[in-house]
mmCIF file of C-alpha atoms and ligand atoms in Angstrom:
data_model
loop_
_atom_site.group_PDB
_atom_site.id
_atom_site.type_symbol
_atom_site.label_atom_id
_atom_site.label_comp_id
_atom_site.label_asym_id
_atom_site.label_seq_id
_atom_site.Cartn_x
_atom_site.Cartn_y
_atom_site.Cartn_z
ATOM 1 C CA MET A 243 20.397 -11.922 20.520
ATOM 2 C CA ARG A 244 24.010 -12.487 19.605
ATOM 3 C CA THR A 245 23.409 -16.222 19.971
ATOM 4 C CA ALA A 246 20.742 -16.075 17.259
ATOM 5 C CA ASP A 247 23.117 -14.063 15.047
ATOM 6 C CA ARG A 248 25.703 -16.812 15.495
ATOM 7 C CA LEU A 249 23.149 -19.508 14.692
ATOM 8 C CA GLU A 250 22.588 -17.893 11.291
ATOM 9 C CA GLU A 251 26.201 -18.535 10.360
ATOM 10 C CA THR A 252 26.550 -21.982 11.978
ATOM 11 C CA THR A 253 26.957 -24.159 8.907
ATOM 12 C CA ALA A 254 27.093 -27.301 11.089
ATOM 13 C CA LEU A 255 23.308 -26.902 11.416
ATOM 14 C CA ASP A 256 22.969 -27.611 7.703
ATOM 15 C CA THR A 257 23.345 -31.335 8.370
ATOM 16 C CA ALA A 258 20.069 -31.142 10.323
ATOM 17 C CA VAL A 259 18.447 -28.643 7.936
ATOM 18 C CA GLU A 260 18.894 -30.681 4.782
ATOM 19 C CA PRO A 261 17.018 -33.902 5.665
ATOM 20 C CA TYR A 262 14.208 -31.923 7.332
ATOM 21 C CA ARG A 263 13.924 -29.619 4.312
ATOM 22 C CA ASN A 264 13.814 -32.626 1.975
ATOM 23 C CA LEU A 265 11.052 -34.103 4.101
ATOM 24 C CA VAL A 266 8.973 -30.895 4.212
ATOM 25 C CA GLN A 267 9.464 -30.223 0.506
ATOM 26 C CA ARG A 268 7.725 -33.519 -0.185
ATOM 27 C CA LEU A 269 4.518 -31.805 0.935
ATOM 28 C CA PRO A 270 2.502 -31.407 -2.246
ATOM 29 C CA ALA A 271 2.729 -27.821 -3.519
ATOM 30 C CA GLY A 272 -0.484 -26.113 -4.539
ATOM 31 C CA ARG A 273 -3.611 -25.251 -2.668
ATOM 32 C CA ALA A 274 -2.863 -27.159 0.557
ATOM 33 C CA LYS A 275 0.556 -25.571 0.928
ATOM 34 C CA ASP A 276 -0.840 -22.154 -0.022
ATOM 35 C CA PHE A 277 -3.433 -22.625 2.725
ATOM 36 C CA LEU A 278 -0.638 -23.312 5.230
ATOM 37 C CA HIS A 279 1.305 -20.243 4.068
ATOM 38 C CA GLY A 280 -1.817 -18.074 4.526
ATOM 39 C CA VAL A 281 -2.249 -16.991 0.896
ATOM 40 C CA TRP A 282 -6.035 -16.996 1.465
ATOM 41 C CA LEU A 283 -5.553 -14.683 4.478
ATOM 42 C CA GLY A 284 -3.179 -12.278 2.724
ATOM 43 C CA HIS A 285 -0.881 -12.717 5.720
ATOM 44 C CA PRO A 286 1.337 -15.535 7.017
ATOM 45 C CA LEU A 287 -0.873 -17.990 8.934
ATOM 46 C CA HIS A 288 1.862 -19.276 11.266
ATOM 47 C CA PRO A 289 2.070 -16.242 13.623
ATOM 48 C CA ALA A 290 -1.708 -16.260 14.073
ATOM 49 C CA VAL A 291 -1.868 -19.984 14.881
ATOM 50 C CA VAL A 292 1.091 -19.835 17.265
ATOM 51 C CA GLN A 293 -0.856 -17.514 19.594
ATOM 52 C CA MET A 294 -3.094 -20.398 20.687
ATOM 53 C CA ALA A 295 -0.247 -22.600 21.928
ATOM 54 C CA VAL A 296 1.733 -19.742 23.473
ATOM 55 C CA GLY A 297 -1.375 -18.328 25.150
ATOM 56 C CA ALA A 298 -2.299 -21.710 26.641
ATOM 57 C CA TYR A 299 1.230 -22.337 27.951
ATOM 58 C CA ILE A 300 1.495 -18.860 29.509
ATOM 59 C CA SER A 301 -1.975 -19.155 31.057
ATOM 60 C CA ALA A 302 -0.994 -22.511 32.579
ATOM 61 C CA GLY A 303 2.162 -20.879 33.970
ATOM 62 C CA VAL A 304 0.175 -18.035 35.537
ATOM 63 C CA LEU A 305 -2.258 -20.488 37.108
ATOM 64 C CA ASP A 306 0.677 -22.494 38.477
ATOM 65 C CA LEU A 307 2.112 -19.321 40.020
ATOM 66 C CA MET A 308 -1.214 -18.443 41.616
ATOM 67 C CA GLY A 309 -1.718 -21.975 42.953
ATOM 68 C CA GLY A 310 -4.644 -22.523 40.590
ATOM 69 C CA ASP A 311 -6.664 -25.661 40.029
ATOM 70 C CA GLU A 312 -4.465 -28.520 38.750
ATOM 71 C CA LYS A 313 -7.238 -29.844 36.505
ATOM 72 C CA ALA A 314 -7.554 -26.460 34.774
ATOM 73 C CA VAL A 315 -3.776 -26.220 34.348
ATOM 74 C CA ARG A 316 -3.674 -29.660 32.732
ATOM 75 C CA ARG A 317 -6.494 -28.733 30.362
ATOM 76 C CA LEU A 318 -4.585 -25.656 29.282
ATOM 77 C CA VAL A 319 -1.458 -27.744 28.710
ATOM 78 C CA GLY A 320 -3.491 -30.235 26.663
ATOM 79 C CA PHE A 321 -4.917 -27.391 24.553
ATOM 80 C CA GLY A 322 -1.432 -25.952 24.095
ATOM 81 C CA LEU A 323 -0.089 -29.306 22.920
ATOM 82 C CA LEU A 324 -2.963 -29.758 20.446
ATOM 83 C CA SER A 325 -2.487 -26.201 19.131
ATOM 84 C CA SER A 326 1.212 -26.783 18.679
ATOM 85 C CA VAL A 327 0.452 -29.244 15.847
ATOM 86 C CA PRO A 328 -0.990 -26.655 13.361
ATOM 87 C CA ALA A 329 1.655 -24.202 14.577
ATOM 88 C CA ALA A 330 4.385 -26.696 13.640
ATOM 89 C CA VAL A 331 2.838 -27.582 10.277
ATOM 90 C CA THR A 332 2.343 -23.953 9.161
ATOM 91 C CA GLY A 333 5.821 -23.052 10.404
ATOM 92 C CA ALA A 334 7.402 -25.961 8.507
ATOM 93 C CA ALA A 335 5.633 -24.952 5.281
ATOM 94 C CA ASP A 336 6.991 -21.367 5.558
ATOM 95 C CA TRP A 337 10.438 -22.560 6.641
ATOM 96 C CA SER A 338 10.838 -24.807 3.591
ATOM 97 C CA ASP A 339 10.909 -21.712 1.322
ATOM 98 C CA GLN A 340 13.341 -19.559 3.280
ATOM 99 C CA HIS A 341 16.989 -18.514 2.956
ATOM 100 C CA GLU A 342 19.611 -20.830 4.457
ATOM 101 C CA GLN A 343 20.398 -18.402 7.317
ATOM 102 C CA GLN A 344 16.712 -18.307 8.225
ATOM 103 C CA GLN A 345 16.510 -22.085 7.990
ATOM 104 C CA ARG A 346 19.419 -22.512 10.422
ATOM 105 C CA VAL A 347 17.673 -20.423 13.074
ATOM 106 C CA GLY A 348 14.378 -22.068 12.141
ATOM 107 C CA ILE A 349 15.645 -25.602 12.749
ATOM 108 C CA VAL A 350 16.746 -24.636 16.278
ATOM 109 C CA HIS A 351 13.378 -22.899 16.798
ATOM 110 C CA ALA A 352 11.603 -26.136 15.776
ATOM 111 C CA ALA A 353 13.864 -28.289 17.974
ATOM 112 C CA ALA A 354 13.204 -26.050 20.991
ATOM 113 C CA ASN A 355 9.449 -26.220 20.365
ATOM 114 C CA SER A 356 9.654 -30.015 20.191
ATOM 115 C CA ALA A 357 11.635 -30.114 23.440
ATOM 116 C CA ALA A 358 9.016 -27.886 25.102
ATOM 117 C CA ALA A 359 6.244 -30.200 23.881
ATOM 118 C CA VAL A 360 8.072 -33.237 25.353
ATOM 119 C CA MET A 361 8.334 -31.448 28.723
ATOM 120 C CA TYR A 362 4.648 -30.571 28.695
ATOM 121 C CA LEU A 363 3.773 -34.177 27.782
ATOM 122 C CA ALA A 364 5.935 -35.345 30.678
ATOM 123 C CA SER A 365 4.033 -32.944 32.973
ATOM 124 C CA LEU A 366 0.771 -34.643 32.001
ATOM 125 C CA ALA A 367 2.260 -38.045 32.787
ATOM 126 C CA ALA A 368 3.787 -36.938 36.112
ATOM 127 C CA ARG A 369 2.171 -38.429 39.193
ATOM 128 C CA SER A 370 2.931 -35.693 41.696
ATOM 129 C CA ARG A 371 1.831 -32.080 41.278
ATOM 130 C CA ARG A 372 5.290 -30.893 42.240
ATOM 131 C CA ARG A 373 6.914 -32.899 39.489
ATOM 132 C CA ALA A 374 4.287 -31.809 36.963
ATOM 133 C CA ARG A 375 4.956 -28.161 37.859
ATOM 134 C CA ALA A 376 8.696 -28.634 37.418
ATOM 135 C CA PHE A 377 8.147 -30.049 33.926
ATOM 136 C CA ARG A 378 5.737 -27.231 33.087
ATOM 137 C CA PHE A 379 8.217 -24.609 34.258
ATOM 138 C CA ALA A 380 10.962 -26.178 32.121
ATOM 139 C CA GLY A 381 8.534 -26.353 29.181
ATOM 140 C CA LEU A 382 7.601 -22.680 29.544
ATOM 141 C CA MET A 383 11.242 -21.581 29.700
ATOM 142 C CA THR A 384 12.083 -23.611 26.596
ATOM 143 C CA ALA A 385 9.011 -22.351 24.711
ATOM 144 C CA SER A 386 9.945 -18.754 25.662
ATOM 145 C CA LEU A 387 13.455 -19.222 24.322
ATOM 146 C CA SER A 388 11.980 -20.644 21.147
ATOM 147 C CA SER A 389 9.608 -17.645 20.832
ATOM 148 C CA ALA A 390 12.607 -15.322 21.040
ATOM 149 C CA LEU A 391 14.171 -17.189 18.107
ATOM 150 C CA GLY A 392 10.879 -16.890 16.211
ATOM 151 C CA GLY A 393 10.996 -13.132 16.881
ATOM 152 C CA HIS A 394 14.554 -13.001 15.568
ATOM 153 C CA MET A 395 13.418 -14.715 12.363
ATOM 154 C CA SER A 396 10.484 -12.331 11.921
ATOM 155 C CA PHE A 397 12.040 -9.003 12.861
ATOM 156 C CA ARG A 398 15.766 -9.380 12.253
ATOM 157 C CA GLN A 399 15.706 -11.777 9.321
ATOM 158 C CA ALA A 400 12.358 -10.511 7.944
ATOM 159 C CA ALA A 401 10.974 -14.014 7.377
ATOM 160 C CA GLY A 402 7.273 -13.656 6.588
ATOM 161 C CA ALA A 403 7.563 -9.880 6.163
ATOM 162 C CA ASN A 404 6.329 -8.104 3.024
ATOM 163 C CA HIS A 405 9.517 -7.312 1.118
ATOM 164 C CA ALA A 406 7.720 -4.963 -1.285
ATOM 165 C CA GLU A 407 6.197 -2.828 1.473
ATOM 166 C CA ALA A 408 8.583 0.085 0.997
ATOM 167 C CA VAL A 409 7.761 0.554 -2.695
ATOM 168 C CA PRO A 410 4.785 2.965 -2.343
ATOM 169 C CA HIS A 411 6.940 5.115 -0.035
ATOM 170 C CA LEU A 412 9.791 5.329 -2.543
ATOM 171 C CA VAL A 413 7.803 6.203 -5.659
ATOM 172 C CA GLU A 414 6.801 9.847 -6.214
ATOM 173 C CA PRO A 415 3.066 10.386 -6.862
ATOM 174 C CA GLY A 416 1.960 10.933 -10.448
ATOM 175 C CA TRP A 417 3.009 9.633 -13.847
ATOM 176 C CA HIS A 418 6.612 8.841 -14.744
ATOM 177 C CA ARG A 419 8.221 7.866 -18.036
ATOM 178 C CA LEU A 420 9.620 4.333 -17.719
ATOM 179 C CA ALA A 421 10.750 3.201 -21.176
ATOM 180 C CA ALA A 422 10.262 3.500 -24.901
ATOM 181 C CA LEU A 423 7.628 1.036 -26.075
ATOM 182 C CA ASP A 424 9.876 -0.190 -28.868
ATOM 183 C CA ASP A 425 12.526 -1.203 -26.302
ATOM 184 C CA LEU A 426 10.138 -3.711 -24.704
ATOM 185 C CA PRO A 427 10.083 -7.149 -26.331
ATOM 186 C CA VAL A 428 6.684 -8.848 -26.401
ATOM 187 C CA GLY A 429 6.122 -11.498 -23.688
ATOM 188 C CA THR A 430 9.515 -11.130 -21.988
ATOM 189 C CA PRO A 431 9.818 -9.540 -18.538
ATOM 190 C CA ILE A 432 12.201 -6.579 -18.505
ATOM 191 C CA ARG A 433 13.654 -4.770 -15.501
ATOM 192 C CA ARG A 434 13.582 -0.973 -15.525
ATOM 193 C CA MET A 435 14.517 1.451 -12.749
ATOM 194 C CA LEU A 436 12.077 4.104 -11.584
ATOM 195 C CA GLY A 437 14.397 6.232 -9.467
ATOM 196 C CA GLU A 438 15.681 3.703 -6.950
ATOM 197 C CA VAL A 439 12.771 1.291 -7.405
ATOM 198 C CA PRO A 440 13.180 -1.684 -9.756
ATOM 199 C CA VAL A 441 10.087 -2.346 -11.871
ATOM 200 C CA VAL A 442 9.329 -5.419 -13.973
ATOM 201 C CA VAL A 443 7.586 -4.548 -17.249
ATOM 202 C CA VAL A 444 5.778 -7.028 -19.468
ATOM 203 C CA ARG A 445 4.342 -6.171 -22.870
ATOM 204 C CA GLN A 446 1.741 -8.632 -24.067
ATOM 205 C CA ASP A 447 -1.519 -8.663 -26.032
ATOM 206 C CA GLY A 448 -1.192 -4.972 -26.845
ATOM 207 C CA VAL A 449 -1.009 -4.022 -23.158
ATOM 208 C CA VAL A 450 1.940 -3.062 -20.955
ATOM 209 C CA ARG A 451 1.915 -4.336 -17.363
ATOM 210 C CA ALA A 452 4.254 -3.156 -14.622
ATOM 211 C CA LEU A 453 4.833 -4.526 -11.105
ATOM 212 C CA ALA A 454 7.434 -3.821 -8.440
ATOM 213 C CA ASP A 455 10.306 -6.149 -9.366
ATOM 214 C CA GLN A 456 11.249 -7.062 -5.801
ATOM 215 C CA CYS A 457 9.142 -10.095 -4.822
ATOM 216 C CA SER A 458 7.039 -9.559 -1.698
ATOM 217 C CA HIS A 459 8.129 -12.976 -0.378
ATOM 218 C CA LEU A 460 11.894 -12.595 0.025
ATOM 219 C CA ALA A 461 12.817 -9.899 -2.489
ATOM 220 C CA GLY A 462 13.626 -12.169 -5.435
ATOM 221 C CA PRO A 463 13.782 -10.506 -8.900
ATOM 222 C CA LEU A 464 10.511 -11.103 -10.742
ATOM 223 C CA SER A 465 12.177 -9.934 -13.955
ATOM 224 C CA GLY A 466 14.197 -13.175 -13.859
ATOM 225 C CA GLY A 467 11.007 -15.225 -13.742
ATOM 226 C CA GLU A 468 8.606 -16.610 -16.292
ATOM 227 C CA VAL A 469 5.453 -15.119 -17.749
ATOM 228 C CA ASP A 470 2.596 -17.492 -18.330
ATOM 229 C CA GLY A 471 -0.707 -16.057 -19.525
ATOM 230 C CA GLY A 472 -1.484 -13.100 -17.330
ATOM 231 C CA ALA A 473 0.863 -14.023 -14.477
ATOM 232 C CA ILE A 474 4.544 -13.923 -13.613
ATOM 233 C CA THR A 475 6.379 -16.480 -11.438
ATOM 234 C CA CYS A 476 9.295 -15.577 -9.183
ATOM 235 C CA PRO A 477 12.452 -17.557 -9.984
ATOM 236 C CA TRP A 478 13.414 -18.033 -6.316
ATOM 237 C CA HIS A 479 10.551 -19.941 -4.670
ATOM 238 C CA GLY A 480 7.805 -19.947 -7.296
ATOM 239 C CA SER A 481 5.382 -17.315 -5.990
ATOM 240 C CA THR A 482 3.083 -16.287 -8.839
ATOM 241 C CA PHE A 483 1.449 -12.867 -9.199
ATOM 242 C CA ARG A 484 -1.248 -11.561 -11.536
ATOM 243 C CA LEU A 485 0.248 -8.994 -13.887
ATOM 244 C CA SER A 486 -2.996 -6.994 -13.977
ATOM 245 C CA ASP A 487 -3.171 -6.138 -10.251
ATOM 246 C CA GLY A 488 -0.258 -7.871 -8.479
ATOM 247 C CA GLY A 489 -2.575 -10.302 -6.661
ATOM 248 C CA VAL A 490 -1.054 -13.562 -5.374
ATOM 249 C CA VAL A 491 -1.997 -16.531 -7.545
ATOM 250 C CA CYS A 492 0.094 -18.946 -5.514
ATOM 251 C CA GLY A 493 2.548 -18.714 -2.606
ATOM 252 C CA PRO A 494 4.711 -18.814 -0.649
ATOM 253 C CA ALA A 495 4.186 -15.030 -0.930
ATOM 254 C CA THR A 496 1.097 -13.862 0.904
ATOM 255 C CA ALA A 497 1.332 -10.105 0.202
ATOM 256 C CA PRO A 498 0.381 -8.753 -3.245
ATOM 257 C CA GLN A 499 2.944 -7.135 -5.486
ATOM 258 C CA PRO A 500 2.600 -3.329 -5.928
ATOM 259 C CA ALA A 501 1.026 -2.897 -9.382
ATOM 260 C CA PHE A 502 1.485 0.242 -11.511
ATOM 261 C CA GLU A 503 -1.085 1.767 -13.825
ATOM 262 C CA THR A 504 0.386 2.181 -17.309
ATOM 263 C CA GLN A 505 -0.150 4.470 -20.297
ATOM 264 C CA VAL A 506 1.534 4.680 -23.696
ATOM 265 C CA ARG A 507 2.001 8.251 -24.957
ATOM 266 C CA ASP A 508 3.887 9.160 -28.115
ATOM 267 C CA GLY A 509 5.670 5.799 -28.117
ATOM 268 C CA ASP A 510 6.758 6.005 -24.471
ATOM 269 C CA VAL A 511 5.487 3.954 -21.523
ATOM 270 C CA TYR A 512 4.417 5.920 -18.436
ATOM 271 C CA VAL A 513 3.595 4.405 -15.036
ATOM 272 C CA CYS A 514 1.775 5.622 -11.937
ATOM 273 C CA LEU A 515 1.566 3.752 -8.631
ATOM 274 C CA PRO A 516 -1.742 4.206 -6.789
ATOM 275 C CA GLY A 517 -1.358 4.911 -3.066
ATOM 276 C CA THR A 518 2.032 6.628 -3.208
ATOM 277 C CA GLY A 519 3.173 9.482 -1.007
HETATM 278 S S1 LIG B 711 11.525 -14.465 -3.280
HETATM 279 FE FE1 LIG B 711 10.529 -16.273 -2.676
HETATM 280 S S2 LIG B 711 8.998 -16.522 -4.173
HETATM 281 FE FE2 LIG B 711 9.946 -14.673 -4.714
#
């Protein structure tokens, strides 16, 4: 996928990215956008929704190859086109909160999906079966290319991945001294290192809370964010996590933040991460 690697660095794409991003960012933030991200599912919604369109297009292609019933093929294409609407909306919501390199690949991914949809629409309007098949074949090739770009975004660029997943594998089981209590100001997030793992510590209301500092969305530093009540907000794209258990209060993050248990002994703060090892 050298082409996709090159797309990441093609700054000329930014002229297309910017107006589209401005448009998508006008979507009201809050519950509706969180729904599109998949906060309620604990997983990005886009990959799940995409299966419907891709499955319908591939099934239509297989039926075409086997000389299947034209009516059935057209129904599958119609279902694929309808399914592509939620796929596009969920994808756009995720895309609006990504890094610029991801957005460059993403804009080409979206353009290829749109081109595939136009070809499938043209296949429905075509009068002859031969012509309809030609449009469907072109649509399937374009949609496949677009899927490869989506794979590049997911697996190479880690868009939608849980960027805090490695934390439980890097922390040794048991309790570890993290800081002296007196070194922690009240209400201000502080970054401390536990071996090679950055931890954000917040002292408030007589309790010390500790979460992995690297945001599960795209690895932003939570210690640079703001604490409000019992939650902390990432400075990069505004994901908010409960300090008590790392649960997602609002997206774009969908994965919870690893949350440490804490103890204060003899003036020192100790932490333990459940599920390590
Ligand atoms: S890195 Fe995107 S919200 Fe934290």
